[in-house]
CSV table of C-alpha atoms and ligand atoms in Angstrom, one decimal:
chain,number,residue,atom,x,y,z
W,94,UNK,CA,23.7,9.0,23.8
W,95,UNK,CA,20.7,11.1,24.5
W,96,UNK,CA,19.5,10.7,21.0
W,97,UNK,CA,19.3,7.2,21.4
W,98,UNK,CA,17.9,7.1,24.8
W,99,UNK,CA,15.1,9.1,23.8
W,100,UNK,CA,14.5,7.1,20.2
W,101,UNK,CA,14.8,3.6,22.3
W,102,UNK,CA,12.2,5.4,24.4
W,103,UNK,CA,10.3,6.6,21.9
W,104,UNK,CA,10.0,3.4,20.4
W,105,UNK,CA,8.9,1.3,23.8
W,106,UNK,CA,6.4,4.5,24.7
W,107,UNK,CA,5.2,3.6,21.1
W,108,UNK,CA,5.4,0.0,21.6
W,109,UNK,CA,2.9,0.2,25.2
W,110,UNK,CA,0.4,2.3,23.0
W,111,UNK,CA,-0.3,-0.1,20.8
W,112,UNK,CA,-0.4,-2.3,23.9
W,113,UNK,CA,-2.9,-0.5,25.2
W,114,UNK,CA,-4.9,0.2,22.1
W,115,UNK,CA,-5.0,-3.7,21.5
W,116,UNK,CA,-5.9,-4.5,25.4
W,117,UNK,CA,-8.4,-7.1,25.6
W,118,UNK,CA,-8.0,-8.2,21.8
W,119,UNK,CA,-4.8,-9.5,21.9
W,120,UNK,CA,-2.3,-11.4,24.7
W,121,UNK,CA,0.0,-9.2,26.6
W,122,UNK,CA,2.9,-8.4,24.3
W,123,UNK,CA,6.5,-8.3,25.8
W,124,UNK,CA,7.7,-5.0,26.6
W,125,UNK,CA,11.1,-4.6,25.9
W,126,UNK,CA,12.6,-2.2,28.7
W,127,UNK,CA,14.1,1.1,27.4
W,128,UNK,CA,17.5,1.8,27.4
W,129,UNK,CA,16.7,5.4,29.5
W,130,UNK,CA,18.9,5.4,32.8
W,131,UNK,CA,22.8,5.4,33.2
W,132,UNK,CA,23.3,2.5,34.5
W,133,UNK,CA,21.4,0.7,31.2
W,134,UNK,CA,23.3,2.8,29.3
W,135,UNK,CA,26.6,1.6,31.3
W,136,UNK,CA,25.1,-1.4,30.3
W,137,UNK,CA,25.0,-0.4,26.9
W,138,UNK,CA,28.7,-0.2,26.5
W,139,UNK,CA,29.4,-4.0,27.5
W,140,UNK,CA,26.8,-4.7,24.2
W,141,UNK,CA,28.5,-2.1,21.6
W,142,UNK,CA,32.0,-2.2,22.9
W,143,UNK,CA,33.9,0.5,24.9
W,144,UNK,CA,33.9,4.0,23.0
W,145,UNK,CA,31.5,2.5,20.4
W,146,UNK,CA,28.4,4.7,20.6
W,147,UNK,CA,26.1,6.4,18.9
W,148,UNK,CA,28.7,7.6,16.1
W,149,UNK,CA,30.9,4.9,16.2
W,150,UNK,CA,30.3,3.8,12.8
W,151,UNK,CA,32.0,7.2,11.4
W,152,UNK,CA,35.3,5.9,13.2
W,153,UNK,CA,37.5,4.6,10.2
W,154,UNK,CA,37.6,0.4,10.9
W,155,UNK,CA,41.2,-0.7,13.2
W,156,UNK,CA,43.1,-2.7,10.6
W,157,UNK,CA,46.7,-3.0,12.6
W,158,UNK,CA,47.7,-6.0,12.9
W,159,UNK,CA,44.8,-7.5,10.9
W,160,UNK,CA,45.6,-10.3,9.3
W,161,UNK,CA,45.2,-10.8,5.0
W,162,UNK,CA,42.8,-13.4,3.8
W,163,UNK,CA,44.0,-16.4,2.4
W,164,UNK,CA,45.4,-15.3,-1.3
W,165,UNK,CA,42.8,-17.8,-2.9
W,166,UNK,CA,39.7,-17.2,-0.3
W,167,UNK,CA,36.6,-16.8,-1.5
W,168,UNK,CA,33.1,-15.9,0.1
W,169,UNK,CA,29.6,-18.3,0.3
W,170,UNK,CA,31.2,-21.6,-0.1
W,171,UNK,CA,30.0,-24.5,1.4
W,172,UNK,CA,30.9,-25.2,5.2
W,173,UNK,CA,31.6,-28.9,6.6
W,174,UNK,CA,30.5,-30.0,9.8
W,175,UNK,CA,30.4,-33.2,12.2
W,176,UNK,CA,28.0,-35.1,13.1
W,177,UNK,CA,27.4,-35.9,16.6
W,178,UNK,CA,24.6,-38.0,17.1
W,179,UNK,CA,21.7,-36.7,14.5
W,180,UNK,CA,22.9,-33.5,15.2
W,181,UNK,CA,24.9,-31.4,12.6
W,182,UNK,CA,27.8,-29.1,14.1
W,183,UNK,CA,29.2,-26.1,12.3
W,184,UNK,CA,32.0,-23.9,13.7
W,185,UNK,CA,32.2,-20.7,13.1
W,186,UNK,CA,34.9,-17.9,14.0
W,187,UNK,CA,33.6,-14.4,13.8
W,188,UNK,CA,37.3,-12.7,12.8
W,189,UNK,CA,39.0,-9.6,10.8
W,190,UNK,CA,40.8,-10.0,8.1
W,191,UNK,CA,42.2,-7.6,5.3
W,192,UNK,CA,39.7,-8.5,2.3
W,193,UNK,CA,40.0,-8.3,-1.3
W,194,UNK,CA,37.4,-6.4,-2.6
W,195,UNK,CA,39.0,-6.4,-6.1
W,196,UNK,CA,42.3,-4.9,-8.0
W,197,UNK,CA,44.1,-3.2,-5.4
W,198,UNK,CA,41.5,-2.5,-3.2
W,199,UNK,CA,41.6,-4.0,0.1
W,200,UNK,CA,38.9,-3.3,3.3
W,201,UNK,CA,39.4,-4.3,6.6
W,202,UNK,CA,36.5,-6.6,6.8
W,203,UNK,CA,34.7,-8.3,10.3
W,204,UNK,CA,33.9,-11.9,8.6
W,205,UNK,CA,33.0,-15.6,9.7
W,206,UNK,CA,35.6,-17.8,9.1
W,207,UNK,CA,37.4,-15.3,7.0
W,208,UNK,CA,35.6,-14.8,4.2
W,209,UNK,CA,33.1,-12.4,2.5
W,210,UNK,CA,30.4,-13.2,2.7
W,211,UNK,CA,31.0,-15.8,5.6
W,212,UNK,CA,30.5,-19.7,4.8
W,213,UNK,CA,27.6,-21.2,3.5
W,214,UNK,CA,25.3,-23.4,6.0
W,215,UNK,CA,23.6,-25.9,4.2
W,216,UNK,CA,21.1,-28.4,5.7
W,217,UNK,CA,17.9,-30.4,4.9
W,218,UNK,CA,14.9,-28.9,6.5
W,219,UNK,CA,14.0,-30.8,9.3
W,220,UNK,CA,17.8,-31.4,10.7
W,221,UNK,CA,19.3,-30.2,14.4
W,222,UNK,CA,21.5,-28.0,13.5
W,223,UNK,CA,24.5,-27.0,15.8
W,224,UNK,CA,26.9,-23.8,15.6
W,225,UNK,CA,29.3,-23.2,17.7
W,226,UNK,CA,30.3,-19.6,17.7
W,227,UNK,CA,34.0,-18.6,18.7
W,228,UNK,CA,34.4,-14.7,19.2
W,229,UNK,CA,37.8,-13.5,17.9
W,230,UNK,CA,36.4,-9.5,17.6
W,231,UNK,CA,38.0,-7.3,19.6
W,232,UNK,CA,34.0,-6.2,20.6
W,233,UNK,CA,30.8,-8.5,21.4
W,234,UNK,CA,29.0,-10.4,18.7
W,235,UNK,CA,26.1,-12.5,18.7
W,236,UNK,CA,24.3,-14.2,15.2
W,237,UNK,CA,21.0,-13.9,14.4
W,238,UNK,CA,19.3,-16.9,11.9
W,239,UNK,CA,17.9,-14.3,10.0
W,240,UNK,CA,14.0,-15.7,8.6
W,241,UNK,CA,14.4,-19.2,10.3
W,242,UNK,CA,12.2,-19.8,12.8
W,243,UNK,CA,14.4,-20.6,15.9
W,244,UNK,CA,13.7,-19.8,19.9
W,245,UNK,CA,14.3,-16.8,21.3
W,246,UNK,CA,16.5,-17.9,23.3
W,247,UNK,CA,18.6,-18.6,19.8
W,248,UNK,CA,17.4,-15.6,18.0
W,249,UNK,CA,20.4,-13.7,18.8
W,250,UNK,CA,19.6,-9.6,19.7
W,251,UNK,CA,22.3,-9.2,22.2
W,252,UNK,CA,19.9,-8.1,25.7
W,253,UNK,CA,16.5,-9.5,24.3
W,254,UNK,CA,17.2,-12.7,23.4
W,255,UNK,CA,20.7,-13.4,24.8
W,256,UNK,CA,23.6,-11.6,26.3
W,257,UNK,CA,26.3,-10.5,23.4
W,258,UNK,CA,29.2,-13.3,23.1
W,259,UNK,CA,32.2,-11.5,24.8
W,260,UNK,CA,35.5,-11.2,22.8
W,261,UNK,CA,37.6,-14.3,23.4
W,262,UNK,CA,34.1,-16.3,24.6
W,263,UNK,CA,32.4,-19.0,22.5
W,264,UNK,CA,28.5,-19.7,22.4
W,265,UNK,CA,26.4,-22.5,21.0
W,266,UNK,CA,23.6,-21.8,18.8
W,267,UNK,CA,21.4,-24.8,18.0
W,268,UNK,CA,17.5,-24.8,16.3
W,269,UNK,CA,15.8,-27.2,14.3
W,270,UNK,CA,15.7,-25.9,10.3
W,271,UNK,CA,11.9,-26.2,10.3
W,272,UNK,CA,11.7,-25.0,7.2
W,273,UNK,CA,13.1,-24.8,3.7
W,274,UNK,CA,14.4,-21.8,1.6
W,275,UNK,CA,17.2,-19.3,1.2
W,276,UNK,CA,18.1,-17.3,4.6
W,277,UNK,CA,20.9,-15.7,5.6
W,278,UNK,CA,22.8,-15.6,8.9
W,279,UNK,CA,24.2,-11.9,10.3
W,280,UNK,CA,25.5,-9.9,13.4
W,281,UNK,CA,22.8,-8.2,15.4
W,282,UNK,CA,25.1,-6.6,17.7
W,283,UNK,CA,26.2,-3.2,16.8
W,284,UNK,CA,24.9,-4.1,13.1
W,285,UNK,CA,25.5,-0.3,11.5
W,286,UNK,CA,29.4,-1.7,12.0
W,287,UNK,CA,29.7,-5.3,12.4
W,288,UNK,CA,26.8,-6.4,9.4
W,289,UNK,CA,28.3,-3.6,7.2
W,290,UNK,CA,31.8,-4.9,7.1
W,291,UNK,CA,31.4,-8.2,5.9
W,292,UNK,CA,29.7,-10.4,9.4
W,293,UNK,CA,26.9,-12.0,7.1
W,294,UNK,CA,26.3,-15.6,5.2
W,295,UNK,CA,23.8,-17.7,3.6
W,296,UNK,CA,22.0,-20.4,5.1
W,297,UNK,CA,20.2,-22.8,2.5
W,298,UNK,CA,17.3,-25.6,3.9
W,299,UNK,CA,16.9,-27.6,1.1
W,300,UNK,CA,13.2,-29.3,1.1
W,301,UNK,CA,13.2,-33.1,2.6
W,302,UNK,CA,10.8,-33.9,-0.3
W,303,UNK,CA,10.6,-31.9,-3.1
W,304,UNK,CA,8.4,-31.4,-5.5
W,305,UNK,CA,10.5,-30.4,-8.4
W,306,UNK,CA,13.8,-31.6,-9.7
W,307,UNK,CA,16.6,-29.8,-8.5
W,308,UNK,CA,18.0,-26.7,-11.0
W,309,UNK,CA,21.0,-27.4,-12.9
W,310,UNK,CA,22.5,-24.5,-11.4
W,311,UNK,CA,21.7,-23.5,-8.2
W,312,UNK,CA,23.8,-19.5,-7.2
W,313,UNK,CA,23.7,-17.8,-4.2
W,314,UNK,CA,24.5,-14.4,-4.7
W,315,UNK,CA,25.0,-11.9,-1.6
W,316,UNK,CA,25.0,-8.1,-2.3
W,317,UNK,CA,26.5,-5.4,-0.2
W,318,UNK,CA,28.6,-2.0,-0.4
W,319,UNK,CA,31.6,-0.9,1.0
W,320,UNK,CA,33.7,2.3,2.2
W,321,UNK,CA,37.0,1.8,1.3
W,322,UNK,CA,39.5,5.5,0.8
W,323,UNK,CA,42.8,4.6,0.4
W,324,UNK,CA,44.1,1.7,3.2
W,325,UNK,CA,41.2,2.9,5.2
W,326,UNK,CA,37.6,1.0,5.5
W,327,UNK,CA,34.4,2.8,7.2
W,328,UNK,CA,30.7,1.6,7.6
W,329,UNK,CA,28.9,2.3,4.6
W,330,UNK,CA,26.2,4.7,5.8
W,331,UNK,CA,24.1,5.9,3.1
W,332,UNK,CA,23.1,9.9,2.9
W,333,UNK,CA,25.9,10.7,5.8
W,334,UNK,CA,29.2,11.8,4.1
W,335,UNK,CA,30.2,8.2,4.1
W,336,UNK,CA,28.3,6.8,1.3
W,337,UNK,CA,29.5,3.4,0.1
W,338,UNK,CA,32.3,4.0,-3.1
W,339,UNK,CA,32.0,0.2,-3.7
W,340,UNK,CA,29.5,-2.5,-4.6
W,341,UNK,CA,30.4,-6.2,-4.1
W,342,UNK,CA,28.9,-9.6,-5.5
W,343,UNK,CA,30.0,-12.3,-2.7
W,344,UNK,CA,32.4,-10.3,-1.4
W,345,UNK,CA,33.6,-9.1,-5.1
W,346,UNK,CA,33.4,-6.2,-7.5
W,347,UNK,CA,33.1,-6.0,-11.0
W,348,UNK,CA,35.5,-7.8,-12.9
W,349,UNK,CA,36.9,-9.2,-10.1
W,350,UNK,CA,33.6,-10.5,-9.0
W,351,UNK,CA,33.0,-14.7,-9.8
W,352,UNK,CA,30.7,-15.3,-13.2
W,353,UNK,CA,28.2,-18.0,-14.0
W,354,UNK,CA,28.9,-20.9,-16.4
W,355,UNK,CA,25.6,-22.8,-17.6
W,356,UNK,CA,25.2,-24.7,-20.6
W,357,UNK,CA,22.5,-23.7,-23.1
W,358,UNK,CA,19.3,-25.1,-22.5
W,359,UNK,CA,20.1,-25.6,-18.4
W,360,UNK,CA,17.9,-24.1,-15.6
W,361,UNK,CA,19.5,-21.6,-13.4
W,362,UNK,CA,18.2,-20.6,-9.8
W,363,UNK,CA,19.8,-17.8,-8.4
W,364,UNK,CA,19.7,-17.1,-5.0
W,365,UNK,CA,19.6,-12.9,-4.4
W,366,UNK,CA,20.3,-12.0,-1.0
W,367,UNK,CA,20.9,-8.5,0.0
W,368,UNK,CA,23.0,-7.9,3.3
W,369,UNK,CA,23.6,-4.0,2.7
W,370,UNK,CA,21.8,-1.2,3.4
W,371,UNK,CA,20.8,0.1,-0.3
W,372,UNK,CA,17.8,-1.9,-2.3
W,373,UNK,CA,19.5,-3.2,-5.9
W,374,UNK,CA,17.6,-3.7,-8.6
W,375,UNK,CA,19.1,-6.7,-10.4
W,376,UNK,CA,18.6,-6.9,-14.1
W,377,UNK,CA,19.1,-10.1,-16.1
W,378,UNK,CA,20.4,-9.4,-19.5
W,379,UNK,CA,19.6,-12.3,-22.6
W,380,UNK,CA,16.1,-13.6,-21.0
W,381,UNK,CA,13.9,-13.0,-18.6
W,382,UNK,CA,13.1,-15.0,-15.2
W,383,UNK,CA,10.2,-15.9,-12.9
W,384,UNK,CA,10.6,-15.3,-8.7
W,385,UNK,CA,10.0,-18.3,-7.4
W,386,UNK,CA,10.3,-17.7,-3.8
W,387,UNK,CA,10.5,-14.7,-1.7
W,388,UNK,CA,12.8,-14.7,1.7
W,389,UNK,CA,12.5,-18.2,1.6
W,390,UNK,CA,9.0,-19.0,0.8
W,391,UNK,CA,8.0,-20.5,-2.3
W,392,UNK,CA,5.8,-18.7,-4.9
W,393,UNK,CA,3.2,-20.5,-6.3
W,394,UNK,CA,3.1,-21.3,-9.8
W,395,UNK,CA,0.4,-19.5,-10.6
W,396,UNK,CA,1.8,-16.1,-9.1
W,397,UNK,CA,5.1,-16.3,-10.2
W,398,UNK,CA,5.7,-13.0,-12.4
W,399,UNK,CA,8.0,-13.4,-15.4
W,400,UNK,CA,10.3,-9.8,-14.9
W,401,UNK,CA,13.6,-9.0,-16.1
W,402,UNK,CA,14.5,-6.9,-13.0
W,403,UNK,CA,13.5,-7.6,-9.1
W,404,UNK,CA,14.0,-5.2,-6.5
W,405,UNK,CA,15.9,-6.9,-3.3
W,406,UNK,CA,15.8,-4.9,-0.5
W,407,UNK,CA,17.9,-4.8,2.5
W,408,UNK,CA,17.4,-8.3,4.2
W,409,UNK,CA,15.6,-10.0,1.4
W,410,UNK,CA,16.1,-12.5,-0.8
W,411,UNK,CA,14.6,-13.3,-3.6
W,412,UNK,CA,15.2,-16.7,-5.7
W,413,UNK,CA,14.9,-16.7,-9.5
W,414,UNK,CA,15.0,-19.1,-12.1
W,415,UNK,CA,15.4,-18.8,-15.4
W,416,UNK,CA,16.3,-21.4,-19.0
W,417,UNK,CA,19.1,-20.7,-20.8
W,418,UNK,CA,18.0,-20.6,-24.3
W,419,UNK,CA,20.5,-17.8,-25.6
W,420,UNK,CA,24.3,-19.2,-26.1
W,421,UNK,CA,26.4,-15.9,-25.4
W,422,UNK,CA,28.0,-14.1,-22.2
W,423,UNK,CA,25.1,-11.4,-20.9
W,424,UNK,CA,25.4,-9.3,-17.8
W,425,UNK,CA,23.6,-9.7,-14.6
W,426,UNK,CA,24.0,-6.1,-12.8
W,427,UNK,CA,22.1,-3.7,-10.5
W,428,UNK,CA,20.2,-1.0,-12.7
W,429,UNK,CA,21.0,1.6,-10.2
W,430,UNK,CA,24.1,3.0,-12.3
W,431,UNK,CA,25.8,4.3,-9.3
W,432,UNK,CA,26.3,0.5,-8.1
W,433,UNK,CA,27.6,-0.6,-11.1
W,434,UNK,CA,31.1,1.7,-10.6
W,435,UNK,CA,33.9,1.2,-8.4
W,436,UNK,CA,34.8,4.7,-6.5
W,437,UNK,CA,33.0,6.3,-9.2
W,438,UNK,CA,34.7,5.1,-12.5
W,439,UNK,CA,32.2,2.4,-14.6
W,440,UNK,CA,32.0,-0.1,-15.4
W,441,UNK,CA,32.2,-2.5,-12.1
W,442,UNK,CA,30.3,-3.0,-8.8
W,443,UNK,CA,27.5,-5.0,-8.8
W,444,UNK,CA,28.0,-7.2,-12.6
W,445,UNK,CA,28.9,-10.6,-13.0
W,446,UNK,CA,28.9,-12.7,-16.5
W,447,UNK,CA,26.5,-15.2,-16.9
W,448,UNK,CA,28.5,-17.5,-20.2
W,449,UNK,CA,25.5,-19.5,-21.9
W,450,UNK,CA,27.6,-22.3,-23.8
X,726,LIG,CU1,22.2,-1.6,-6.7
């Protein structure tokens, strides 16, 4: 608890510095309090969830009594909604469930609607977009739209933007999708936990006009890692003792994780989104592919590099497209070698099968 205190100091004495260095040249930032007296850090508790603290996340993950996922679930797919008005509603339950991470190796996972990664939101840029967030955690939750531009208000840090969502309570998240790209949505409460065990999803604005044809095929694909020892799941933290042991493709390692079907001659995008804590540096095997947008933002023609590996770090994404030409089935893996093993033994982790017919 002191450690914190002190760092969360540390950061806002940091924070007033630069304040103070940029007086005059800049309007007066918003100075976050520090979380420095008992009574904020009484406060603390009602955000993290009684006994979760500072080294919480080495507590092994409560699995009684959590339910399994649906024998056939799987993560990223697309997510209905109603319309009311011009407005498009979503509904989302933030819930555990026991989750297949492959053969015989199941994690007790925090997810959205029961899946790893959570549903996909997908909307055209310019709509209202409504979520309505039910909180079936047995700790506080809140969402964070992670690279749309929302209000603050919407933006989801649980006592700078907006008070955690209680266990049992519901909130309503609503923003206009301003702009177009691949984002993701995540916890930001208690994220060393909830973000690490599965509370993550993409969120695709598809341009009202584009300038391109759509690709043939259009991926997302959300990395992460896991800690799973026998029946019992733990945050991955990397460098602590509780390294991750597993590496997951939407929610799946290597072979159980999905593969890509593409005729020869198709364009492919892939969507790259990383939602762990380790950078992953993707390798596609067969040809090579250009980045055409970076967390969302489209890379112009002319600086699109042609690579055969991108580096996606922690909350980026990266999207990359790439022709078919060569008929075969070639890998798509991280080139870190660790990440391509499950608990040690190769070959699994982060690989999928891209079949070129
Ligand atoms: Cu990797």
């Amino acid at each position: 608890v002191k450690l914190r205190a002190s760092l969360v100091g540390f950061i806002a004495a940091g924070s007033l510095a630069l304040a103070g260095c940029a007086a005059g040249a800049l309007p007066t930032p918003t100075v976050v309090p520090a979380l420095t007296t008992p009574g904020d850090m009484a406060a603390a508790d009602t955000v993290f969830g009684p006994g979760r603290e500072s080294g919480h996340t080495m507590l092994p993950v409560e699995s009684e009594g959590v339910p399994s996922a649906q024998a056939d679930a799987r993560g990223a797919q697309p997510l209905g909604y109603q319309l009311e008005g011009n407005i498009k509603v979503f509904n989302l339950t933030a819930e555990p469930v026991r989750w297949t991470l492959g053969k015989g190796i199941i994690a007790t996972a925090w997810t959205y609607n029961g899946t790893v990664p959570g549903p996909l939101i997908r909307v055209t840029e310019g709509d209202r977009v409504r979520v309505v967030l039910r909180n079936s955690l047995p700790a506080p939750t809140t969402v964070h739209w992670h690279g749309m531009q929302v209000p603050t208000g919407m933006d989801g840090v649980p006592d700078i933007s907006q008070p955690a969502i209680k266990p049992g309570a519901t909130l309503t998240y609503e923003f206009v999708a301003g702009q177009a790209g691949t984002f993701w949505y995540h916890s930001q409460t208690d994220n060393d936990l909830q973000v690490s065990i599965g509370l993550f999803a993409p969120l695709i604005v598809d341009p009202k006009a584009p300038t391109e044809p759509n690709p043939d095929v259009d991926r997302v694909i959300v990395l992460n890692e896991w800690r799973v020892v026998g029946d019992v799941t733990v945050p991955a933290m990397p460098m602590t003792g509780m390294d991750a042991n597993f590496f997951t493709v939407n929610g799946k390692f290597y072979p159980d994780a999905e593969s890509i079907d593409v005729k020869r001659g198709q364009r492919v995008r892939l969507r790259l989104l990383d939602a762990g804590q380790l950078s992953h540096a993707l390798h596609l095997h067969g040809v090579p592919f250009k980045i055409v947008a970076a967390d969302g933002y489209v890379v112009p023609e002319a600086a699109q590099l042609t690579e055969d590996t991108v580096t996606v770090a922690p909350g980026e994404s990266d999207d990359v497209e790439f022709v078919a030409t060569e008929a075969g089935r070639w890998a798509l893996q991280c080139n870190v070698p660790h990440h391509t093993t499950n608990d040690g033994s190769s070959l699994g982790g982060l690989m999928m099968v891209v079949n070129v017919s």
